[in-house]
Amino acid sequence: MKRLVCILFALGLLAACASAPQTQIEPLPTLASLNAVPTLPPEGAERAARDFLEAWRVEDFARMYDLISFASQEANPPETFTALYQAAHAEMTFQSLRYTPITLYRERDTVMVFAYDLTFTTRLLGEFADKDRLMRLVVDERAGDWRVAWSPGDIFAEMAGGARLRLEISPPSRANIYDRSGEILADQNGRVVVVSAIKQDIPDWEICLSLLVPALNKDAAALQKIYDESSADWLMELGTMEAAGYETAHETLAQVCAARFASRPTRRYQDGTIAPYVVGNVGYPDESELAAIGADGFNQDSILGRSGIEKSWDATLRGRPGGRLLIVSQGGGVLREIARGPSKPPESVWLSLDVELQAAITRILGKAYADNAWAETSEGAAAVIMNVNTGEILAMVSYPTYDGNAFNPFPTMGRAEAEKIVAQVQADPRRPQLNRVTQGLYPLGSVMKTVSATAVADSGVYTLDQRYVCTGVWSRDITRVDWLAGGHGSLTLPQAITQSCNPYFYEVGYQMNLAAPGLLPQYMRRAGFGALTGLRDLTEAPGFIPDPDWKRVNVGIEWNFSDEVNIAIGQGEVQVTPLQVVRWFAAIANGGTLLRPQLVQKVGILGEAPSYTLEPDPMGELGFKPEVIAMLREGMCAVTQSRAGTAEYQFRRSPLQTLGICGKTGTAQDGSRPDAVSHAWFAAYAPMENPEIAIVVLVENSGEGSGVAAPIVRDILEVYFFGEDAP
């Protein structure tokens, strides 16, 4: 009704003002006082109101302050004025606003009233409107023009009486992480105690503070900041403590601090030793993150993902809080609810990992280290299994492991025990926190011969039936000897793979360099080495493949055939990750497609349709001739089945022989430590027909691939295919 009256009276005012000076702003309808004559044209009042709102829209608080009256400025210093708007914007998670003018009318000779609507866009609550707002404008004698007669009520009307905004947050509970079968890896079923107090109820803050610091394990400065920024009658959330700490301290805190206590769920890992380097851990935000998470409705005590899946899928796992924006009185009573926003539910993440397989591999590696003398020189190992048709990672084990629960803010084993575990892990020279599958860098050793054989045949440098007499010695540069005294005799290319004849592949490197220097490094890159695999969920290393340009620029000398000879057997400066190797073997098995490795099978809310489902993601084709791939497979399958195969003796009595395991052993000299024991590799795919998985095991500084890594792969594959655990 009010708007209708305003518009009717406005028609008369427009007629009366027809001779007024022209302005660029189309004037609003106005209501004129019948008893007053304006001292200044009303268009100036409208312009001042619009300018003020436009400055607010772009958060130009200094310009806004310039547009308020001198009397308003005397009552509200610029620092206070700006702080009120900044606090309001922070509380509502402000993003933008737009205004809709309604009318302009005269209240007195020197007072005009501008009626308008505001629509706010906020990060947490979305869009909401505050309608029928009134802004008073007065003739300011000093300015000689219209100015806003400002008070805090121009932010929201009720704030004129000292009320303020309060955003009540409803944080959702962090979602779970599951394995591929729905086994829980991480949930929110741990419990902590939230400690709060009303400022004015605390008898002696200094004494209270001295008790809170050790009880909450929190810095005194952080607690003091909470205290200083809280109103006397507001409930302050001071921090959290473990259940054990609560039992010890709650009576004293209740008496000295008038503390209140409430239970809150926290993160828990069902078995923290199962893939902590994959699942990751949670923690508090850094100082640099507070502004961003605050705009999303989270506070400094919120739990964020700090590593692994917890970090890469953090926003999905924590969702977004809902909330209510309220105007509350100085006494804390609710005067008005301005807006309400629903929470965005967190979504659980299902990994492609099989937790039982993951646990079995961890046990198998642990037993191998317990039973063998090479454990004295080996600091760690890696094992990874990939579905050759989808890119799903079914197992990713880095050894040794550790208990990820110890790295959470509220560890399940108690803070004292957790601190001891963390100190041990961080001081351990074996680097348990390193994910050796994705970040471990190693020379490839004789596993490289699978790439070299493919390259020399596909490039046409060798024919598929090329023979070479392996005498056990090769001396085109220095004298190099084979691992088998006397050599292997005359070998075809697949036989050279099966028997892992070094001189054969020394000659391959020599001939490829003769054909085109740097040709073999080009084929390595085609096979996916020297670059990231495309895994989205964890940090990975790209590895390194040397080439003529790199050597010229970084070493200052020209490439020669010896460089390519070294590469042909996986030595020299070659550095690869086990993840790159398993991806290469998966491509051999599936016919030549390099797939993106993937760790997340699906994402969604339990019982609802998933918002994300894993699909195979081809990142490129090898482009090798089919007959070359067939030749490579022939040589690899004989590694475990032919009496001449380097790993046949490890698989001879295994039921896996009924399936056929196609693989390659590797023994790689540690380039960083020439006197150290070699790294042991075994990489394979299985079954021989219609391959399903590729697998790689790397054991640092342990000896020969056939003697160390191959039996570990055998034991793992027996678990995978037949359900037999480690003996």
XYZ file of C-alpha atoms in Angstrom:
727
model
C 0.000 0.000 0.000
C 2.835 2.329 0.922
C 4.422 1.854 -2.498
C 1.119 2.632 -4.231
C 0.675 5.877 -2.280
C 4.262 6.851 -3.055
C 3.771 6.346 -6.751
C 0.481 8.296 -6.867
C 1.989 11.282 -5.102
C 5.051 11.011 -7.286
C 3.042 11.860 -10.375
C 2.197 15.258 -8.931
C 5.768 15.933 -7.967
C 7.017 15.140 -11.445
C 4.693 17.769 -12.885
C 5.787 20.324 -10.304
C 9.456 19.688 -11.064
C 9.178 19.804 -14.841
C 11.309 22.942 -14.987
C 14.026 21.561 -12.683
C 17.642 21.386 -14.008
C 18.396 18.377 -16.201
C 20.453 15.479 -14.759
C 22.022 12.375 -16.247
C 20.148 10.167 -13.757
C 16.495 9.598 -14.522
C 14.844 10.892 -11.329
C 12.665 8.672 -9.193
C 9.031 9.437 -8.431
C 8.886 11.681 -5.333
C 6.364 12.783 -2.735
C 6.513 16.551 -2.128
C 5.650 18.188 1.133
C 2.773 20.629 0.502
C 4.085 23.012 3.158
C 7.797 23.149 2.238
C 9.928 24.457 -0.527
C 13.163 22.498 -1.100
C 16.374 24.349 -0.404
C 18.169 22.089 -2.880
C 16.725 20.108 -5.799
C 15.744 16.519 -4.796
C 17.736 15.090 -7.675
C 20.886 15.775 -5.661
C 19.582 13.634 -2.825
C 18.849 10.803 -5.222
C 22.305 11.119 -6.742
C 23.959 10.979 -3.306
C 21.944 7.882 -2.377
C 22.810 6.123 -5.596
C 26.492 7.055 -5.289
C 26.547 5.696 -1.742
C 25.001 2.387 -2.792
C 27.269 2.104 -5.806
C 30.307 2.611 -3.559
C 28.936 -0.067 -1.239
C 28.503 -2.403 -4.198
C 32.226 -2.189 -4.986
C 33.199 -2.107 -1.276
C 34.701 1.367 -1.548
C 34.220 2.244 2.111
C 36.287 5.421 1.883
C 33.981 6.786 -0.823
C 30.950 5.790 1.239
C 32.348 7.670 4.218
C 32.855 10.787 2.096
C 29.144 10.698 1.218
C 27.824 10.766 4.795
C 27.025 14.008 6.592
C 29.508 15.877 8.740
C 27.411 15.144 11.827
C 27.477 11.433 10.999
C 31.243 11.566 10.550
C 31.664 13.249 13.937
C 29.658 10.455 15.570
C 31.393 7.666 13.636
C 35.151 7.873 12.973
C 36.238 6.379 9.626
C 37.882 3.392 11.325
C 34.649 2.542 13.136
C 32.577 3.055 9.996
C 34.803 0.802 7.890
C 35.111 -1.840 10.603
C 31.319 -2.124 10.897
C 30.929 -2.800 7.185
C 33.883 -5.172 7.048
C 32.549 -7.123 10.016
C 29.096 -7.318 8.435
C 30.545 -8.503 5.134
C 32.690 -11.115 6.851
C 29.780 -12.385 8.940
C 27.420 -12.762 5.996
C 30.222 -14.087 3.681
C 29.503 -11.179 1.323
C 30.276 -11.443 -2.366
C 28.236 -8.696 -4.022
C 25.045 -6.649 -3.840
C 22.656 -4.901 -6.148
C 20.080 -2.248 -5.320
C 16.652 -1.420 -6.698
C 15.424 2.173 -6.132
C 11.733 2.489 -5.242
C 10.972 6.131 -4.523
C 12.269 9.387 -3.115
C 10.173 11.624 -0.844
C 10.657 14.678 1.319
C 10.331 14.257 5.042
C 11.208 17.856 5.986
C 12.622 20.875 4.228
C 16.178 19.611 4.417
C 15.519 15.874 4.740
C 14.791 13.475 1.904
C 14.076 9.754 2.217
C 15.302 7.288 -0.397
C 13.387 3.983 -0.418
C 15.065 0.978 -2.009
C 15.583 -2.800 -1.926
C 18.935 -4.551 -1.551
C 19.802 -8.017 -2.800
C 22.924 -9.620 -1.348
C 24.896 -12.458 -2.866
C 26.890 -14.415 -0.307
C 29.164 -17.414 -0.412
C 27.437 -19.367 2.294
C 23.784 -18.325 2.156
C 23.437 -17.676 -1.541
C 21.233 -14.753 -2.566
C 18.786 -12.991 -0.264
C 16.867 -9.705 -0.323
C 16.340 -7.021 2.301
C 13.311 -5.049 1.124
C 11.750 -1.665 1.884
C 14.917 -0.103 3.204
C 15.008 3.640 3.935
C 17.995 5.965 3.646
C 17.726 9.510 5.002
C 19.600 12.291 3.267
C 20.148 15.770 4.679
C 21.428 19.063 3.378
C 24.950 19.301 4.728
C 25.898 22.968 5.182
C 29.629 22.293 4.964
C 29.326 20.313 1.750
C 26.602 22.540 0.356
C 24.916 19.417 -0.950
C 22.934 16.362 0.039
C 24.649 13.776 2.256
C 23.585 10.517 3.872
C 22.453 10.903 7.484
C 24.208 7.698 8.386
C 23.926 5.357 11.354
C 24.632 1.613 11.757
C 20.960 1.177 10.876
C 21.946 1.834 7.269
C 23.635 -1.571 7.266
C 20.499 -3.233 8.648
C 17.745 -1.250 10.346
C 17.916 -3.026 13.700
C 21.620 -2.277 14.053
C 20.787 1.339 14.868
C 20.109 0.220 18.433
C 23.428 -1.554 18.913
C 22.396 -4.943 17.563
C 24.775 -6.835 15.322
C 24.887 -9.635 12.787
C 25.472 -13.201 13.825
C 25.925 -16.104 11.458
C 24.904 -19.395 13.000
C 26.768 -22.183 11.245
C 25.591 -25.764 10.906
C 28.791 -27.573 9.851
C 28.209 -30.959 8.233
C 30.103 -34.001 9.447
C 33.072 -34.935 7.240
C 32.190 -37.793 4.899
C 33.806 -41.219 4.878
C 36.466 -42.748 2.667
C 35.821 -46.358 1.614
C 37.681 -48.997 -0.329
C 36.179 -50.383 -3.548
C 33.980 -52.862 -1.622
C 32.659 -50.373 0.913
C 35.097 -51.149 3.722
C 35.618 -48.014 5.809
C 39.094 -46.504 5.590
C 38.266 -43.176 7.274
C 35.190 -42.069 9.201
C 34.063 -39.386 11.617
C 33.370 -41.640 14.585
C 36.175 -40.494 16.839
C 35.069 -38.151 19.642
C 36.513 -34.973 21.139
C 35.201 -32.491 23.689
C 34.520 -28.858 22.731
C 35.299 -26.348 25.489
C 33.337 -23.061 25.557
C 32.728 -20.243 28.032
C 30.870 -16.925 28.286
C 33.387 -14.127 28.694
C 31.606 -12.283 31.496
C 31.214 -15.496 33.515
C 34.975 -16.122 33.808
C 36.118 -14.935 37.277
C 39.802 -14.414 36.397
C 40.864 -14.655 32.767
C 44.606 -14.781 33.470
C 44.260 -17.821 35.721
C 41.816 -19.412 33.295
C 44.200 -18.817 30.382
C 47.061 -20.513 32.223
C 44.910 -23.640 32.556
C 43.509 -23.591 29.032
C 46.893 -23.542 27.266
C 48.003 -27.040 28.391
C 44.482 -28.490 28.528
C 43.663 -27.509 24.942
C 47.248 -27.730 23.663
C 46.697 -24.283 22.194
C 48.841 -21.179 21.920
C 48.097 -18.478 24.507
C 48.048 -15.769 21.833
C 45.340 -17.608 19.882
C 43.188 -17.955 23.005
C 43.731 -14.300 23.889
C 42.583 -13.287 20.400
C 39.320 -15.213 20.850
C 38.809 -13.540 24.223
C 39.559 -10.018 22.975
C 37.244 -10.294 19.972
C 34.261 -11.689 21.891
C 31.438 -9.675 23.447
C 30.948 -10.009 27.179
C 27.756 -12.040 26.871
C 28.734 -14.258 23.963
C 29.611 -17.919 24.213
C 33.248 -18.317 23.119
C 34.376 -21.617 21.604
C 37.863 -21.911 23.057
C 39.075 -25.216 21.656
C 38.862 -28.968 21.909
C 40.396 -31.747 23.972
C 40.550 -35.515 23.931
C 38.296 -37.608 26.129
C 41.238 -38.516 28.378
C 42.140 -34.866 28.822
C 38.539 -34.054 29.642
C 38.481 -36.603 32.453
C 41.552 -34.967 33.974
C 40.751 -31.277 33.533
C 36.999 -30.695 33.231
C 36.256 -30.096 36.919
C 39.005 -27.491 37.272
C 38.047 -25.750 34.013
C 34.391 -25.674 35.019
C 35.299 -24.012 38.315
C 38.005 -21.577 37.188
C 36.756 -20.759 33.669
C 33.018 -21.443 34.046
C 33.653 -23.753 31.105
C 30.967 -25.657 29.246
C 31.577 -28.915 27.418
C 30.063 -30.647 24.391
C 31.009 -33.751 22.420
C 32.037 -33.468 18.764
C 32.952 -36.158 16.207
C 36.473 -36.252 14.786
C 38.447 -38.165 12.153
C 39.389 -41.794 12.662
C 41.179 -44.315 10.442
C 40.027 -47.896 10.956
C 43.532 -49.248 10.446
C 45.865 -46.319 10.214
C 48.687 -48.472 8.847
C 46.757 -49.373 5.681
C 47.806 -46.897 2.988
C 48.245 -43.741 5.117
C 50.360 -42.324 2.246
C 47.276 -42.718 0.000
C 44.386 -41.908 2.338
C 46.303 -39.041 3.927
C 45.414 -37.189 7.098
C 43.565 -34.105 8.312
C 44.612 -31.095 10.349
C 43.930 -27.480 11.179
C 44.091 -24.727 8.532
C 47.183 -22.609 8.120
C 47.013 -18.882 8.772
C 47.039 -18.248 5.018
C 43.912 -20.391 4.555
C 41.706 -18.761 7.195
C 40.186 -16.083 4.961
C 39.170 -18.545 2.259
C 37.708 -21.152 4.581
C 36.020 -18.442 6.645
C 34.180 -17.300 3.542
C 32.978 -20.891 3.172
C 31.654 -20.939 6.722
C 34.530 -22.765 8.404
C 36.499 -21.435 11.365
C 40.101 -21.772 12.519
C 39.269 -24.950 14.447
C 37.821 -26.648 11.379
C 39.437 -29.829 10.137
C 40.813 -29.827 6.585
C 42.540 -32.463 4.491
C 46.293 -32.001 4.695
C 47.612 -34.857 2.528
C 46.561 -37.719 0.272
C 42.930 -38.280 -0.690
C 41.897 -36.266 2.355
C 43.533 -33.238 0.721
C 42.791 -33.778 -2.974
C 39.082 -34.439 -2.258
C 38.838 -32.120 0.747
C 36.046 -29.865 -0.517
C 33.965 -32.902 -1.458
C 34.522 -34.677 1.855
C 33.694 -31.679 4.053
C 30.800 -30.245 2.065
C 29.692 -26.730 2.921
C 27.969 -25.580 6.101
C 24.459 -24.229 6.112
C 23.503 -21.365 8.369
C 21.203 -18.570 9.474
C 22.067 -14.895 9.315
C 20.521 -13.235 12.347
C 20.341 -9.785 13.867
C 20.805 -10.185 17.602
C 20.418 -7.668 20.397
C 23.183 -6.712 22.786
C 21.656 -9.231 25.182
C 21.875 -11.994 22.600
C 18.188 -12.170 21.706
C 17.245 -12.767 18.094
C 15.590 -9.687 16.582
C 15.286 -10.941 13.020
C 16.351 -13.783 10.785
C 17.615 -12.166 7.603
C 18.488 -15.243 5.584
C 18.853 -18.973 5.797
C 21.027 -21.206 3.622
C 21.017 -24.988 3.447
C 24.226 -26.932 3.865
C 25.820 -28.683 0.926
C 26.058 -32.292 2.059
C 29.523 -33.808 2.109
C 30.068 -36.711 -0.257
C 31.920 -39.900 0.524
C 34.779 -41.135 -1.640
C 35.145 -44.774 -2.688
C 38.698 -45.656 -3.668
C 39.649 -48.220 -6.276
C 41.885 -49.888 -3.672
C 41.024 -53.321 -2.315
C 41.762 -53.008 1.411
C 42.214 -56.765 1.890
C 44.685 -56.938 -0.990
C 46.436 -53.843 0.338
C 46.761 -55.418 3.787
C 47.980 -58.724 2.337
C 50.715 -57.004 0.316
C 51.812 -55.083 3.397
C 52.091 -58.372 5.307
C 53.960 -60.062 2.444
C 56.504 -57.249 2.303
C 56.841 -57.258 6.084
C 57.525 -60.991 6.085
C 60.067 -60.661 3.265
C 61.954 -58.054 5.287
C 61.765 -60.229 8.402
C 62.999 -63.391 6.672
C 65.847 -62.168 4.452
C 69.331 -60.860 5.126
C 68.982 -58.247 2.390
C 66.672 -56.331 4.749
C 69.784 -54.972 6.464
C 70.666 -52.900 3.400
C 67.160 -52.119 2.115
C 65.318 -49.063 3.409
C 62.043 -49.607 1.620
C 59.929 -51.112 -1.125
C 56.987 -50.352 -3.392
C 54.220 -52.507 -4.848
C 51.408 -51.421 -7.159
C 48.646 -53.253 -9.041
C 46.672 -51.659 -11.875
C 43.664 -52.861 -13.862
C 45.020 -52.939 -17.414
C 41.641 -52.099 -18.991
C 40.430 -49.273 -16.740
C 43.495 -47.734 -15.109
C 42.106 -48.429 -11.618
C 44.782 -48.796 -8.962
C 43.811 -51.895 -6.971
C 46.717 -51.725 -4.536
C 49.399 -49.147 -3.799
C 51.792 -50.137 -1.040
C 54.819 -48.211 0.121
C 56.979 -49.934 2.726
C 57.611 -49.298 5.578
C 54.253 -47.946 6.629
C 53.160 -45.979 9.707
C 49.950 -45.261 11.628
C 48.211 -42.296 10.023
C 46.033 -41.825 13.126
C 49.045 -40.337 14.909
C 49.076 -37.357 12.534
C 45.500 -36.259 13.214
C 44.699 -33.393 15.602
C 42.905 -35.840 17.915
C 44.714 -39.171 17.562
C 42.865 -42.307 18.595
C 45.857 -43.578 20.585
C 46.107 -40.411 22.709
C 48.260 -37.356 22.191
C 51.310 -38.537 24.130
C 51.582 -41.803 22.211
C 50.859 -40.021 18.934
C 53.631 -37.496 19.496
C 56.039 -40.358 20.113
C 54.969 -42.079 16.872
C 55.219 -38.860 14.860
C 58.720 -38.194 16.186
C 59.815 -41.737 15.296
C 58.348 -41.549 11.786
C 59.905 -38.186 11.033
C 63.312 -39.297 12.315
C 63.243 -42.665 10.516
C 65.958 -42.700 7.795
C 63.768 -45.111 5.791
C 61.362 -42.187 5.102
C 58.031 -43.955 5.792
C 56.032 -40.911 4.678
C 57.465 -41.107 1.153
C 55.023 -42.783 -1.213
C 57.574 -44.817 -3.121
C 55.043 -45.812 -5.788
C 54.399 -42.260 -6.952
C 57.454 -40.339 -5.746
C 60.269 -42.855 -5.480
C 62.795 -42.381 -8.313
C 64.955 -45.293 -9.419
C 67.025 -46.549 -12.366
C 64.929 -49.125 -14.213
C 67.587 -51.779 -14.692
C 66.771 -54.678 -16.994
C 63.027 -53.952 -16.934
C 64.096 -51.263 -19.395
C 64.846 -54.019 -21.906
C 61.103 -54.242 -22.616
C 61.248 -50.663 -23.922
C 64.555 -51.178 -25.738
C 63.316 -54.305 -27.521
C 60.131 -52.535 -28.579
C 62.043 -49.493 -29.793
C 64.647 -51.351 -31.838
C 61.992 -53.485 -33.563
C 59.370 -50.779 -34.076
C 61.934 -48.324 -35.471
C 63.154 -50.894 -37.982
C 66.710 -50.809 -36.670
C 66.290 -54.551 -36.004
C 64.016 -57.065 -37.636
C 61.753 -59.158 -35.423
C 63.917 -62.249 -35.987
C 67.230 -60.407 -35.499
C 69.852 -62.650 -33.891
C 72.894 -61.667 -31.898
C 75.518 -63.922 -30.365
C 75.710 -63.149 -26.675
C 79.247 -64.127 -25.704
C 79.059 -62.606 -22.263
C 81.358 -59.701 -23.169
C 80.731 -56.460 -25.066
C 83.526 -53.948 -25.669
C 82.677 -51.258 -28.211
C 83.570 -48.693 -25.532
C 84.709 -50.120 -22.220
C 84.619 -53.859 -21.618
C 81.188 -54.772 -20.283
C 80.326 -58.253 -19.085
C 77.063 -60.137 -18.832
C 75.584 -61.346 -15.554
C 75.963 -64.921 -16.914
C 79.581 -65.945 -17.395
C 80.113 -67.173 -20.935
C 76.933 -65.565 -22.210
C 73.747 -67.037 -23.668
C 74.745 -67.901 -27.224
C 72.780 -66.882 -30.301
C 69.510 -65.205 -29.303
C 66.476 -63.752 -31.028
C 64.951 -60.551 -29.687
C 62.237 -62.275 -27.575
C 64.843 -64.737 -26.277
C 67.052 -61.820 -25.267
C 64.141 -60.470 -23.202
C 63.475 -63.864 -21.627
C 67.102 -64.459 -20.677
C 67.906 -60.774 -20.040
C 71.151 -60.829 -22.020
C 73.030 -57.599 -21.334
C 75.385 -57.664 -24.374
C 72.381 -58.082 -26.683
C 70.943 -54.824 -25.364
C 74.288 -53.042 -25.246
C 74.317 -53.658 -28.990
C 70.694 -52.469 -29.267
C 71.667 -49.161 -27.668
C 74.699 -48.849 -29.931
C 72.742 -49.556 -33.123
C 69.889 -47.200 -32.208
C 72.294 -44.367 -31.514
C 74.008 -45.128 -34.824
C 70.648 -44.834 -36.582
C 69.695 -41.594 -34.809
C 71.276 -40.245 -31.607
C 68.593 -39.905 -28.941
C 66.197 -42.335 -30.643
C 65.881 -44.579 -27.587
C 64.987 -41.682 -25.225
C 62.240 -40.746 -27.693
C 60.768 -44.233 -27.382
C 60.985 -44.070 -23.595
C 58.860 -40.936 -23.642
C 56.369 -42.629 -25.961
C 56.134 -45.366 -23.334
C 55.171 -42.777 -20.710
C 58.487 -42.262 -18.943
C 59.951 -38.876 -18.064
C 56.503 -37.330 -17.544
C 53.639 -37.392 -15.062
C 51.258 -40.315 -15.499
C 48.162 -38.158 -15.045
C 47.239 -39.428 -11.578
C 45.040 -36.669 -10.164
C 44.781 -37.601 -6.519
C 48.349 -37.771 -5.208
C 51.589 -35.931 -5.793
C 53.848 -37.779 -8.219
C 57.341 -37.310 -9.606
C 57.852 -37.083 -13.389
C 61.111 -39.009 -13.417
C 63.911 -38.184 -15.826
C 65.054 -39.393 -19.232
C 68.331 -37.894 -20.546
C 68.760 -36.996 -24.209
C 71.335 -35.247 -26.429
C 69.925 -31.744 -25.860
C 69.901 -32.161 -22.090
C 73.500 -33.399 -22.040
C 74.728 -30.599 -24.283
C 73.102 -27.894 -22.139
C 73.609 -29.326 -18.652
C 76.806 -31.351 -18.920
C 78.510 -29.369 -21.645
C 79.535 -32.312 -23.806
C 77.986 -34.079 -26.755
C 75.900 -37.237 -26.569
C 77.666 -40.431 -27.626
C 76.732 -44.055 -28.120
C 77.749 -44.975 -24.562
C 74.869 -42.853 -23.263
C 72.376 -44.803 -25.335
C 74.021 -48.095 -24.363
C 73.518 -47.232 -20.684
C 69.888 -46.311 -21.276
C 69.247 -49.577 -23.134
C 69.732 -51.504 -19.876
C 68.044 -48.900 -17.645
C 71.169 -47.310 -16.184
C 72.869 -43.947 -16.549
C 70.731 -40.976 -15.564
C 67.411 -42.781 -16.133
C 64.965 -42.217 -13.234
C 61.465 -43.711 -13.152
C 58.661 -44.289 -10.657
C 56.995 -47.673 -10.068
C 53.709 -46.049 -11.141
C 55.169 -45.244 -14.570
C 56.361 -48.832 -14.914
C 52.991 -50.389 -14.057
C 51.297 -48.057 -16.532
C 53.736 -49.158 -19.258
C 53.101 -52.839 -18.519
C 49.343 -52.233 -18.531
C 49.711 -50.708 -22.009
C 51.614 -53.789 -23.203
C 48.817 -55.963 -21.820
C 45.875 -54.006 -23.276
C 47.307 -53.656 -26.762
C 48.943 -50.249 -26.581
C 46.770 -47.749 -24.665
C 48.385 -45.585 -21.990
C 45.637 -45.139 -19.410
C 45.399 -42.511 -16.710
C 45.994 -44.226 -13.348
C 42.967 -43.618 -11.118
C 42.458 -44.067 -7.392
C 38.847 -42.901 -6.964
C 36.157 -45.310 -8.075
C 33.116 -43.176 -7.253
C 31.924 -40.206 -5.214
C 28.524 -39.622 -3.705
C 26.155 -39.881 -0.775
C 25.563 -43.365 0.588
C 22.336 -44.767 -0.829
C 22.077 -42.189 -3.630
C 23.248 -42.152 -7.230
C 26.947 -41.202 -7.358
C 27.945 -37.746 -8.562
C 31.128 -39.178 -10.075
C 31.928 -42.633 -11.399
C 35.314 -43.707 -12.703
C 35.569 -44.179 -16.453
C 38.693 -45.368 -18.288
C 40.668 -42.348 -19.442
C 43.017 -43.122 -22.365
C 45.821 -40.560 -22.482
C 47.466 -41.799 -25.644
C 48.296 -44.743 -27.848
C 51.768 -46.248 -28.020
C 51.390 -46.590 -31.759
C 53.673 -49.633 -31.950
C 53.151 -52.238 -34.639
C 50.965 -55.156 -33.426
C 53.655 -57.668 -34.355
C 56.119 -55.761 -32.161
C 53.763 -55.972 -29.165
C 53.286 -59.695 -29.872
C 57.066 -60.204 -29.944
C 57.425 -58.380 -26.633
C 54.696 -60.471 -24.997
C 56.316 -63.672 -26.236
C 59.597 -62.788 -24.586
C 57.960 -61.651 -21.337
C 55.685 -64.672 -20.907
C 58.665 -67.002 -21.247
C 60.407 -65.243 -18.330
C 58.305 -67.283 -15.883
C 57.542 -70.329 -18.067
C 60.691 -71.180 -20.023
C 63.549 -72.967 -18.248
C 65.828 -70.240 -19.604
C 63.619 -67.499 -18.119
C 65.219 -65.430 -15.370
C 62.249 -65.899 -12.997
C 61.067 -69.371 -14.015
C 62.513 -71.018 -10.903
C 60.444 -68.723 -8.705
C 57.168 -69.636 -10.431
C 57.910 -73.259 -11.307
C 55.715 -74.819 -8.603
C 53.162 -72.021 -8.328
C 49.531 -72.533 -9.360
C 50.011 -69.306 -11.292
C 51.551 -71.377 -14.089
C 48.006 -72.338 -15.102
C 47.305 -68.664 -15.815
C 50.612 -67.579 -17.277
C 52.524 -64.648 -15.796
C 54.307 -62.407 -18.288
C 57.022 -60.323 -16.696
C 60.533 -58.981 -16.597
C 63.174 -59.038 -13.898
C 65.409 -56.064 -13.244
C 68.559 -55.473 -11.212
C 69.468 -51.798 -11.173
C 72.671 -50.296 -9.864
C 72.009 -47.429 -7.468
C 73.463 -44.467 -9.342
C 73.468 -42.271 -6.238
C 75.489 -44.855 -4.286
C 77.789 -46.856 -6.606
C 78.949 -49.138 -3.787
C 75.422 -49.925 -2.601
C 73.511 -53.133 -3.232
C 71.394 -53.008 -6.405
C 67.658 -52.343 -6.494
C 65.468 -55.364 -7.300
C 62.573 -55.067 -9.786
C 59.914 -57.403 -11.063
C 57.122 -56.172 -13.330
C 54.437 -58.317 -14.926
C 50.914 -58.620 -16.237
C 48.501 -61.537 -15.829
C 46.885 -63.716 -16.968
C 48.746 -64.378 -20.201
C 45.472 -64.548 -22.152
C 42.960 -61.743 -21.651
C 45.174 -59.845 -19.202
C 43.480 -58.360 -16.154
C 46.146 -56.660 -14.070
C 49.684 -55.326 -14.202
C 51.921 -55.451 -11.139
C 55.266 -53.925 -10.176
C 57.412 -54.573 -7.117
C 60.580 -52.598 -6.378
C 62.777 -53.411 -3.383
C 65.491 -50.858 -2.709
C 69.110 -51.980 -2.343
C 68.246 -55.642 -1.884
C 69.894 -57.582 -4.703
C 68.702 -59.255 -7.888
C 65.201 -58.887 -9.244
C 64.810 -62.620 -9.780
C 65.864 -63.469 -6.244
C 64.105 -60.686 -4.311
C 61.278 -58.993 -6.208
C 60.009 -61.946 -8.276
C 59.024 -64.146 -5.296
C 57.223 -61.199 -3.710
C 55.230 -60.702 -6.917
C 54.493 -64.431 -6.970
C 53.118 -64.352 -3.417
C 51.003 -61.279 -4.157
C 49.529 -62.771 -7.327
C 48.665 -65.984 -5.523
C 46.677 -63.889 -3.040
C 45.007 -61.968 -5.849
C 44.020 -64.939 -7.997
C 43.629 -67.733 -5.446
C 43.093 -66.020 -2.114
C 46.216 -67.524 -0.587
C 47.854 -65.263 1.967
C 51.537 -65.049 2.767
C 52.839 -68.310 4.224
